[in-house]
Amino acid sequence: MLEIEIKVKVADLRPIRDRILAKGASLLCEGTEYDAYYNSPMRDFSKTDEALRLRRADDCALLTYKGAKIGSGSYKAREELNIRVESIETMDAILEKIGFKKTAAVQKFRESYRVGRATVTLDQVEGLGTFAEIEAAGELSQQEAEREIERIAEEYGIEGERLTLSYLELLLLKQR
Amino acid sequence: MLEIEIKVKVADLRPIRDRILAKGASLLCEGTEYDAYYNSPMRDFSKTDEALRLRRADDCALLTYKGAKIGSGSYKAREELNIRVESIETMDAILEKIGFKKTAAVQKFRESYRVGRATVTLDQVEGLGTFAEIEAAGELSQQEAEREIERIAEEYGIEGERLTLSYLELLLLKQR
């Protein structure tokens, strides 16, 4: 699956949330997500632009591989493989055993809304601030996806600096 | 969790199965298991005596890491980490992406019975023949485990050559 999205640094999530709710969009989910990132023993994922992430959200544990970003401009597209796993602790132990090292952690409070043919996500990221993401539905072509993202960005006032770096990369940059 | 077990090459599973059923032991599960083994890009698991296995059994997908055998004599003990995962296909794709190569496959028809404080497993392994395994319950001490295994081996006639090699190793040896 190719994920096409924009990420915008915003000063305040409230006006965006108000507009989304005023239009009657539905809250898909909200909650705290705790993400641990692992680096490979054979190639540095921060150089190959890959990511291996283990996410804890509510009762759910999710393992995700992300391929290198292939986006152009302010859009970001990358291959993503997601799988639910039974236990964070056991998956973490297996990853350590096969040589993967936990390198960073990102914690955020996330709200997701279904808006048009996309998902809008409002994130409060520990140590980084507030962000809005618009991710087009997977079944759209790239052109349809970009058009839908622009339409939503304008309609809901999701404007500001567009970032193609991940939260992990932003945190690592900040720590330098 | 440390797994303490013996594996015995047997000519015929029927007399063992008959004795187990005559004692009223309960069938835990039976079915075909398809195991794929992966090797690490950084160290050869066949040399370090580790294993990373993805098992398909019925509707269930199970990822397992096994540490090096630390058994002595005819017993086999090794660290084992098991986790259910949502999908064989996605887990396989993630393993390939992070550099692990599928090196071998083992298919068998397995029946498992709860017998005393152990699990007795009767396996028909494609290309290898028939085997009975006795695995002591995880909560037993090593001494208790070995005693319980010997008691069951004698009571149920699970006698013959004891092997500490895994089916994977036996298959690889055969292919040489």
mmCIF file with all atom_site columns, C-alpha atoms in Angstrom, chain A residues 3-132:
data_model
loop_
_atom_site.group_PDB
_atom_site.id
_atom_site.type_symbol
_atom_site.label_atom_id
_atom_site.label_alt_id
_atom_site.label_comp_id
_atom_site.label_asym_id
_atom_site.label_entity_id
_atom_site.label_seq_id
_atom_site.pdbx_PDB_ins_code
_atom_site.Cartn_x
_atom_site.Cartn_y
_atom_site.Cartn_z
_atom_site.occupancy
_atom_site.B_iso_or_equiv
_atom_site.pdbx_formal_charge
_atom_site.auth_seq_id
_atom_site.auth_comp_id
_atom_site.auth_asym_id
_atom_site.auth_atom_id
_atom_site.pdbx_PDB_model_num
ATOM 1   C CA . GLU A 1 3   ? 0.463   6.137   1.642  1.00 0.00 ? 3   GLU A CA 1
ATOM 2   C CA . ILE A 1 4   ? 0.091   9.661   0.175  1.00 0.00 ? 4   ILE A CA 1
ATOM 3   C CA . GLU A 1 5   ? -0.112  12.438  2.737  1.00 0.00 ? 5   GLU A CA 1
ATOM 4   C CA . ILE A 1 6   ? 0.916   15.884  3.848  1.00 0.00 ? 6   ILE A CA 1
ATOM 5   C CA . LYS A 1 7   ? 1.980   16.878  7.329  1.00 0.00 ? 7   LYS A CA 1
ATOM 6   C CA . VAL A 1 8   ? 1.533   20.500  8.389  1.00 0.00 ? 8   VAL A CA 1
ATOM 7   C CA . LYS A 1 9   ? 2.957   22.180  11.472 1.00 0.00 ? 9   LYS A CA 1
ATOM 8   C CA . VAL A 1 10  ? 0.085   24.152  12.952 1.00 0.00 ? 10  VAL A CA 1
ATOM 9   C CA . ALA A 1 11  ? 0.014   26.542  15.876 1.00 0.00 ? 11  ALA A CA 1
ATOM 10  C CA . ASP A 1 12  ? -3.384  25.482  17.154 1.00 0.00 ? 12  ASP A CA 1
ATOM 11  C CA . LEU A 1 13  ? -5.465  22.371  16.492 1.00 0.00 ? 13  LEU A CA 1
ATOM 12  C CA . ARG A 1 14  ? -8.693  23.863  17.832 1.00 0.00 ? 14  ARG A CA 1
ATOM 13  C CA . PRO A 1 15  ? -9.912  25.870  14.809 1.00 0.00 ? 15  PRO A CA 1
ATOM 14  C CA . ILE A 1 16  ? -9.248  22.865  12.542 1.00 0.00 ? 16  ILE A CA 1
ATOM 15  C CA . ARG A 1 17  ? -11.055 20.475  14.897 1.00 0.00 ? 17  ARG A CA 1
ATOM 16  C CA . ASP A 1 18  ? -13.979 22.918  15.186 1.00 0.00 ? 18  ASP A CA 1
ATOM 17  C CA . ARG A 1 19  ? -14.346 23.106  11.398 1.00 0.00 ? 19  ARG A CA 1
ATOM 18  C CA . ILE A 1 20  ? -14.137 19.325  11.053 1.00 0.00 ? 20  ILE A CA 1
ATOM 19  C CA . LEU A 1 21  ? -16.805 18.764  13.705 1.00 0.00 ? 21  LEU A CA 1
ATOM 20  C CA . ALA A 1 22  ? -19.011 21.556  12.300 1.00 0.00 ? 22  ALA A CA 1
ATOM 21  C CA . LYS A 1 23  ? -19.080 19.664  8.986  1.00 0.00 ? 23  LYS A CA 1
ATOM 22  C CA . GLY A 1 24  ? -20.262 16.562  10.803 1.00 0.00 ? 24  GLY A CA 1
ATOM 23  C CA . ALA A 1 25  ? -17.128 14.481  10.176 1.00 0.00 ? 25  ALA A CA 1
ATOM 24  C CA . SER A 1 26  ? -16.806 11.440  12.386 1.00 0.00 ? 26  SER A CA 1
ATOM 25  C CA . LEU A 1 27  ? -14.062 10.779  14.898 1.00 0.00 ? 27  LEU A CA 1
ATOM 26  C CA . LEU A 1 28  ? -12.417 7.499   13.873 1.00 0.00 ? 28  LEU A CA 1
ATOM 27  C CA . CYS A 1 29  ? -10.349 7.149   16.984 1.00 0.00 ? 29  CYS A CA 1
ATOM 28  C CA . GLU A 1 30  ? -8.354  9.053   19.540 1.00 0.00 ? 30  GLU A CA 1
ATOM 29  C CA . GLY A 1 31  ? -5.811  8.119   22.103 1.00 0.00 ? 31  GLY A CA 1
ATOM 30  C CA . THR A 1 32  ? -2.195  8.090   23.102 1.00 0.00 ? 32  THR A CA 1
ATOM 31  C CA . GLU A 1 33  ? 0.173   6.279   20.754 1.00 0.00 ? 33  GLU A CA 1
ATOM 32  C CA . TYR A 1 34  ? 3.546   5.151   21.917 1.00 0.00 ? 34  TYR A CA 1
ATOM 33  C CA . ASP A 1 35  ? 5.901   4.354   19.051 1.00 0.00 ? 35  ASP A CA 1
ATOM 34  C CA . ALA A 1 36  ? 9.260   2.644   19.357 1.00 0.00 ? 36  ALA A CA 1
ATOM 35  C CA . TYR A 1 37  ? 11.598  2.698   16.369 1.00 0.00 ? 37  TYR A CA 1
ATOM 36  C CA . TYR A 1 38  ? 14.200  0.043   15.673 1.00 0.00 ? 38  TYR A CA 1
ATOM 37  C CA . ASN A 1 39  ? 17.332  0.235   13.603 1.00 0.00 ? 39  ASN A CA 1
ATOM 38  C CA . SER A 1 40  ? 18.735  -2.590  11.541 1.00 0.00 ? 40  SER A CA 1
ATOM 39  C CA . PRO A 1 41  ? 22.097  -4.197  12.323 1.00 0.00 ? 41  PRO A CA 1
ATOM 40  C CA . MET A 1 42  ? 22.995  -4.296  8.631  1.00 0.00 ? 42  MET A CA 1
ATOM 41  C CA . ARG A 1 43  ? 22.031  -0.949  7.247  1.00 0.00 ? 43  ARG A CA 1
ATOM 42  C CA . ASP A 1 44  ? 21.291  2.326   8.960  1.00 0.00 ? 44  ASP A CA 1
ATOM 43  C CA . PHE A 1 45  ? 17.567  2.972   8.441  1.00 0.00 ? 45  PHE A CA 1
ATOM 44  C CA . SER A 1 46  ? 18.136  6.692   9.040  1.00 0.00 ? 46  SER A CA 1
ATOM 45  C CA . LYS A 1 47  ? 20.352  6.656   5.925  1.00 0.00 ? 47  LYS A CA 1
ATOM 46  C CA . THR A 1 48  ? 18.182  4.336   3.799  1.00 0.00 ? 48  THR A CA 1
ATOM 47  C CA . ASP A 1 49  ? 15.070  6.276   4.905  1.00 0.00 ? 49  ASP A CA 1
ATOM 48  C CA . GLU A 1 50  ? 13.329  3.110   6.056  1.00 0.00 ? 50  GLU A CA 1
ATOM 49  C CA . ALA A 1 51  ? 11.602  2.617   9.382  1.00 0.00 ? 51  ALA A CA 1
ATOM 50  C CA . LEU A 1 52  ? 10.606  -0.301  11.552 1.00 0.00 ? 52  LEU A CA 1
ATOM 51  C CA . ARG A 1 53  ? 8.115   0.745   14.172 1.00 0.00 ? 53  ARG A CA 1
ATOM 52  C CA . LEU A 1 54  ? 6.302   -0.996  16.996 1.00 0.00 ? 54  LEU A CA 1
ATOM 53  C CA . ARG A 1 55  ? 3.219   0.959   18.085 1.00 0.00 ? 55  ARG A CA 1
ATOM 54  C CA . ARG A 1 56  ? 1.180   0.582   21.219 1.00 0.00 ? 56  ARG A CA 1
ATOM 55  C CA . ALA A 1 57  ? -2.266  2.177   20.971 1.00 0.00 ? 57  ALA A CA 1
ATOM 56  C CA . ASP A 1 58  ? -4.987  1.204   23.432 1.00 0.00 ? 58  ASP A CA 1
ATOM 57  C CA . ASP A 1 59  ? -4.915  -2.575  23.628 1.00 0.00 ? 59  ASP A CA 1
ATOM 58  C CA . CYS A 1 60  ? -3.467  -2.946  20.189 1.00 0.00 ? 60  CYS A CA 1
ATOM 59  C CA . ALA A 1 61  ? 0.121   -3.659  19.123 1.00 0.00 ? 61  ALA A CA 1
ATOM 60  C CA . LEU A 1 62  ? 1.084   -2.878  15.550 1.00 0.00 ? 62  LEU A CA 1
ATOM 61  C CA . LEU A 1 63  ? 4.333   -3.612  13.720 1.00 0.00 ? 63  LEU A CA 1
ATOM 62  C CA . THR A 1 64  ? 5.024   -1.399  10.715 1.00 0.00 ? 64  THR A CA 1
ATOM 63  C CA . TYR A 1 65  ? 7.707   -1.351  8.055  1.00 0.00 ? 65  TYR A CA 1
ATOM 64  C CA . LYS A 1 66  ? 8.015   1.839   6.024  1.00 0.00 ? 66  LYS A CA 1
ATOM 65  C CA . GLY A 1 67  ? 10.003  1.997   2.835  1.00 0.00 ? 67  GLY A CA 1
ATOM 66  C CA . ALA A 1 68  ? 11.986  5.010   1.656  1.00 0.00 ? 68  ALA A CA 1
ATOM 67  C CA . LYS A 1 69  ? 9.938   8.094   0.873  1.00 0.00 ? 69  LYS A CA 1
ATOM 68  C CA . ILE A 1 70  ? 9.289   8.467   -2.816 1.00 0.00 ? 70  ILE A CA 1
ATOM 69  C CA . GLY A 1 71  ? 7.277   11.667  -2.538 1.00 0.00 ? 71  GLY A CA 1
ATOM 70  C CA . SER A 1 72  ? 7.962   14.815  -4.506 1.00 0.00 ? 72  SER A CA 1
ATOM 71  C CA . GLY A 1 73  ? 7.655   18.326  -3.147 1.00 0.00 ? 73  GLY A CA 1
ATOM 72  C CA . SER A 1 74  ? 5.524   18.656  -0.074 1.00 0.00 ? 74  SER A CA 1
ATOM 73  C CA . TYR A 1 75  ? 3.756   15.316  -0.588 1.00 0.00 ? 75  TYR A CA 1
ATOM 74  C CA . LYS A 1 76  ? 5.058   12.188  0.976  1.00 0.00 ? 76  LYS A CA 1
ATOM 75  C CA . ALA A 1 77  ? 4.486   8.716   -0.386 1.00 0.00 ? 77  ALA A CA 1
ATOM 76  C CA . ARG A 1 78  ? 6.067   5.539   0.875  1.00 0.00 ? 78  ARG A CA 1
ATOM 77  C CA . GLU A 1 79  ? 5.435   1.860   0.987  1.00 0.00 ? 79  GLU A CA 1
ATOM 78  C CA . GLU A 1 80  ? 3.942   0.738   4.248  1.00 0.00 ? 80  GLU A CA 1
ATOM 79  C CA . LEU A 1 81  ? 3.394   -2.753  5.644  1.00 0.00 ? 81  LEU A CA 1
ATOM 80  C CA . ASN A 1 82  ? 1.290   -3.060  8.803  1.00 0.00 ? 82  ASN A CA 1
ATOM 81  C CA . ILE A 1 83  ? 0.592   -6.079  10.923 1.00 0.00 ? 83  ILE A CA 1
ATOM 82  C CA . ARG A 1 84  ? -1.143  -6.491  14.261 1.00 0.00 ? 84  ARG A CA 1
ATOM 83  C CA . VAL A 1 85  ? 0.838   -8.574  16.698 1.00 0.00 ? 85  VAL A CA 1
ATOM 84  C CA . GLU A 1 86  ? -0.239  -10.231 19.902 1.00 0.00 ? 86  GLU A CA 1
ATOM 85  C CA . SER A 1 87  ? 2.106   -8.529  22.351 1.00 0.00 ? 87  SER A CA 1
ATOM 86  C CA . ILE A 1 88  ? 4.385   -5.475  22.391 1.00 0.00 ? 88  ILE A CA 1
ATOM 87  C CA . GLU A 1 89  ? 6.714   -7.097  24.920 1.00 0.00 ? 89  GLU A CA 1
ATOM 88  C CA . THR A 1 90  ? 7.243   -10.336 22.957 1.00 0.00 ? 90  THR A CA 1
ATOM 89  C CA . MET A 1 91  ? 7.641   -8.545  19.622 1.00 0.00 ? 91  MET A CA 1
ATOM 90  C CA . ASP A 1 92  ? 10.181  -6.193  21.205 1.00 0.00 ? 92  ASP A CA 1
ATOM 91  C CA . ALA A 1 93  ? 12.060  -9.193  22.630 1.00 0.00 ? 93  ALA A CA 1
ATOM 92  C CA . ILE A 1 94  ? 12.109  -10.973 19.246 1.00 0.00 ? 94  ILE A CA 1
ATOM 93  C CA . LEU A 1 95  ? 13.352  -7.827  17.458 1.00 0.00 ? 95  LEU A CA 1
ATOM 94  C CA . GLU A 1 96  ? 16.160  -7.440  19.996 1.00 0.00 ? 96  GLU A CA 1
ATOM 95  C CA . LYS A 1 97  ? 17.076  -11.125 19.614 1.00 0.00 ? 97  LYS A CA 1
ATOM 96  C CA . ILE A 1 98  ? 17.364  -10.882 15.843 1.00 0.00 ? 98  ILE A CA 1
ATOM 97  C CA . GLY A 1 99  ? 19.643  -7.870  16.135 1.00 0.00 ? 99  GLY A CA 1
ATOM 98  C CA . PHE A 1 100 ? 17.384  -4.813  15.929 1.00 0.00 ? 100 PHE A CA 1
ATOM 99  C CA . LYS A 1 101 ? 18.053  -2.012  18.388 1.00 0.00 ? 101 LYS A CA 1
ATOM 100 C CA . LYS A 1 102 ? 15.432  0.344   19.748 1.00 0.00 ? 102 LYS A CA 1
ATOM 101 C CA . THR A 1 103 ? 16.747  3.775   18.805 1.00 0.00 ? 103 THR A CA 1
ATOM 102 C CA . ALA A 1 104 ? 14.002  6.235   19.591 1.00 0.00 ? 104 ALA A CA 1
ATOM 103 C CA . ALA A 1 105 ? 10.511  6.642   20.931 1.00 0.00 ? 105 ALA A CA 1
ATOM 104 C CA . VAL A 1 106 ? 7.754   9.040   19.939 1.00 0.00 ? 106 VAL A CA 1
ATOM 105 C CA . GLN A 1 107 ? 4.690   9.643   22.075 1.00 0.00 ? 107 GLN A CA 1
ATOM 106 C CA . LYS A 1 108 ? 1.677   11.563  20.902 1.00 0.00 ? 108 LYS A CA 1
ATOM 107 C CA . PHE A 1 109 ? -2.005  12.140  21.483 1.00 0.00 ? 109 PHE A CA 1
ATOM 108 C CA . ARG A 1 110 ? -3.736  11.531  18.164 1.00 0.00 ? 110 ARG A CA 1
ATOM 109 C CA . GLU A 1 111 ? -7.267  12.193  16.926 1.00 0.00 ? 111 GLU A CA 1
ATOM 110 C CA . SER A 1 112 ? -8.294  10.846  13.526 1.00 0.00 ? 112 SER A CA 1
ATOM 111 C CA . TYR A 1 113 ? -11.302 11.953  11.508 1.00 0.00 ? 113 TYR A CA 1
ATOM 112 C CA . ARG A 1 114 ? -12.789 10.647  8.288  1.00 0.00 ? 114 ARG A CA 1
ATOM 113 C CA . VAL A 1 115 ? -13.025 13.725  6.047  1.00 0.00 ? 115 VAL A CA 1
ATOM 114 C CA . GLY A 1 116 ? -14.067 13.352  2.408  1.00 0.00 ? 116 GLY A CA 1
ATOM 115 C CA . ARG A 1 117 ? -11.913 10.689  0.793  1.00 0.00 ? 117 ARG A CA 1
ATOM 116 C CA . ALA A 1 118 ? -9.120  11.110  3.320  1.00 0.00 ? 118 ALA A CA 1
ATOM 117 C CA . THR A 1 119 ? -8.245  10.826  6.975  1.00 0.00 ? 119 THR A CA 1
ATOM 118 C CA . VAL A 1 120 ? -7.332  13.978  8.868  1.00 0.00 ? 120 VAL A CA 1
ATOM 119 C CA . THR A 1 121 ? -5.180  13.420  11.912 1.00 0.00 ? 121 THR A CA 1
ATOM 120 C CA . LEU A 1 122 ? -4.557  15.950  14.653 1.00 0.00 ? 122 LEU A CA 1
ATOM 121 C CA . ASP A 1 123 ? -1.436  15.186  16.653 1.00 0.00 ? 123 ASP A CA 1
ATOM 122 C CA . GLN A 1 124 ? 0.023   16.593  19.838 1.00 0.00 ? 124 GLN A CA 1
ATOM 123 C CA . VAL A 1 125 ? 3.547   15.230  19.773 1.00 0.00 ? 125 VAL A CA 1
ATOM 124 C CA . GLU A 1 126 ? 5.611   15.236  22.932 1.00 0.00 ? 126 GLU A CA 1
ATOM 125 C CA . GLY A 1 127 ? 8.587   17.533  22.481 1.00 0.00 ? 127 GLY A CA 1
ATOM 126 C CA . LEU A 1 128 ? 7.549   18.709  18.995 1.00 0.00 ? 128 LEU A CA 1
ATOM 127 C CA . GLY A 1 129 ? 4.184   20.490  19.141 1.00 0.00 ? 129 GLY A CA 1
ATOM 128 C CA . THR A 1 130 ? 0.970   20.222  17.165 1.00 0.00 ? 130 THR A CA 1
ATOM 129 C CA . PHE A 1 131 ? 0.522   18.909  13.630 1.00 0.00 ? 131 PHE A CA 1
ATOM 130 C CA . ALA A 1 132 ? -2.273  18.122  11.214 1.00 0.00 ? 132 ALA A CA 1
#
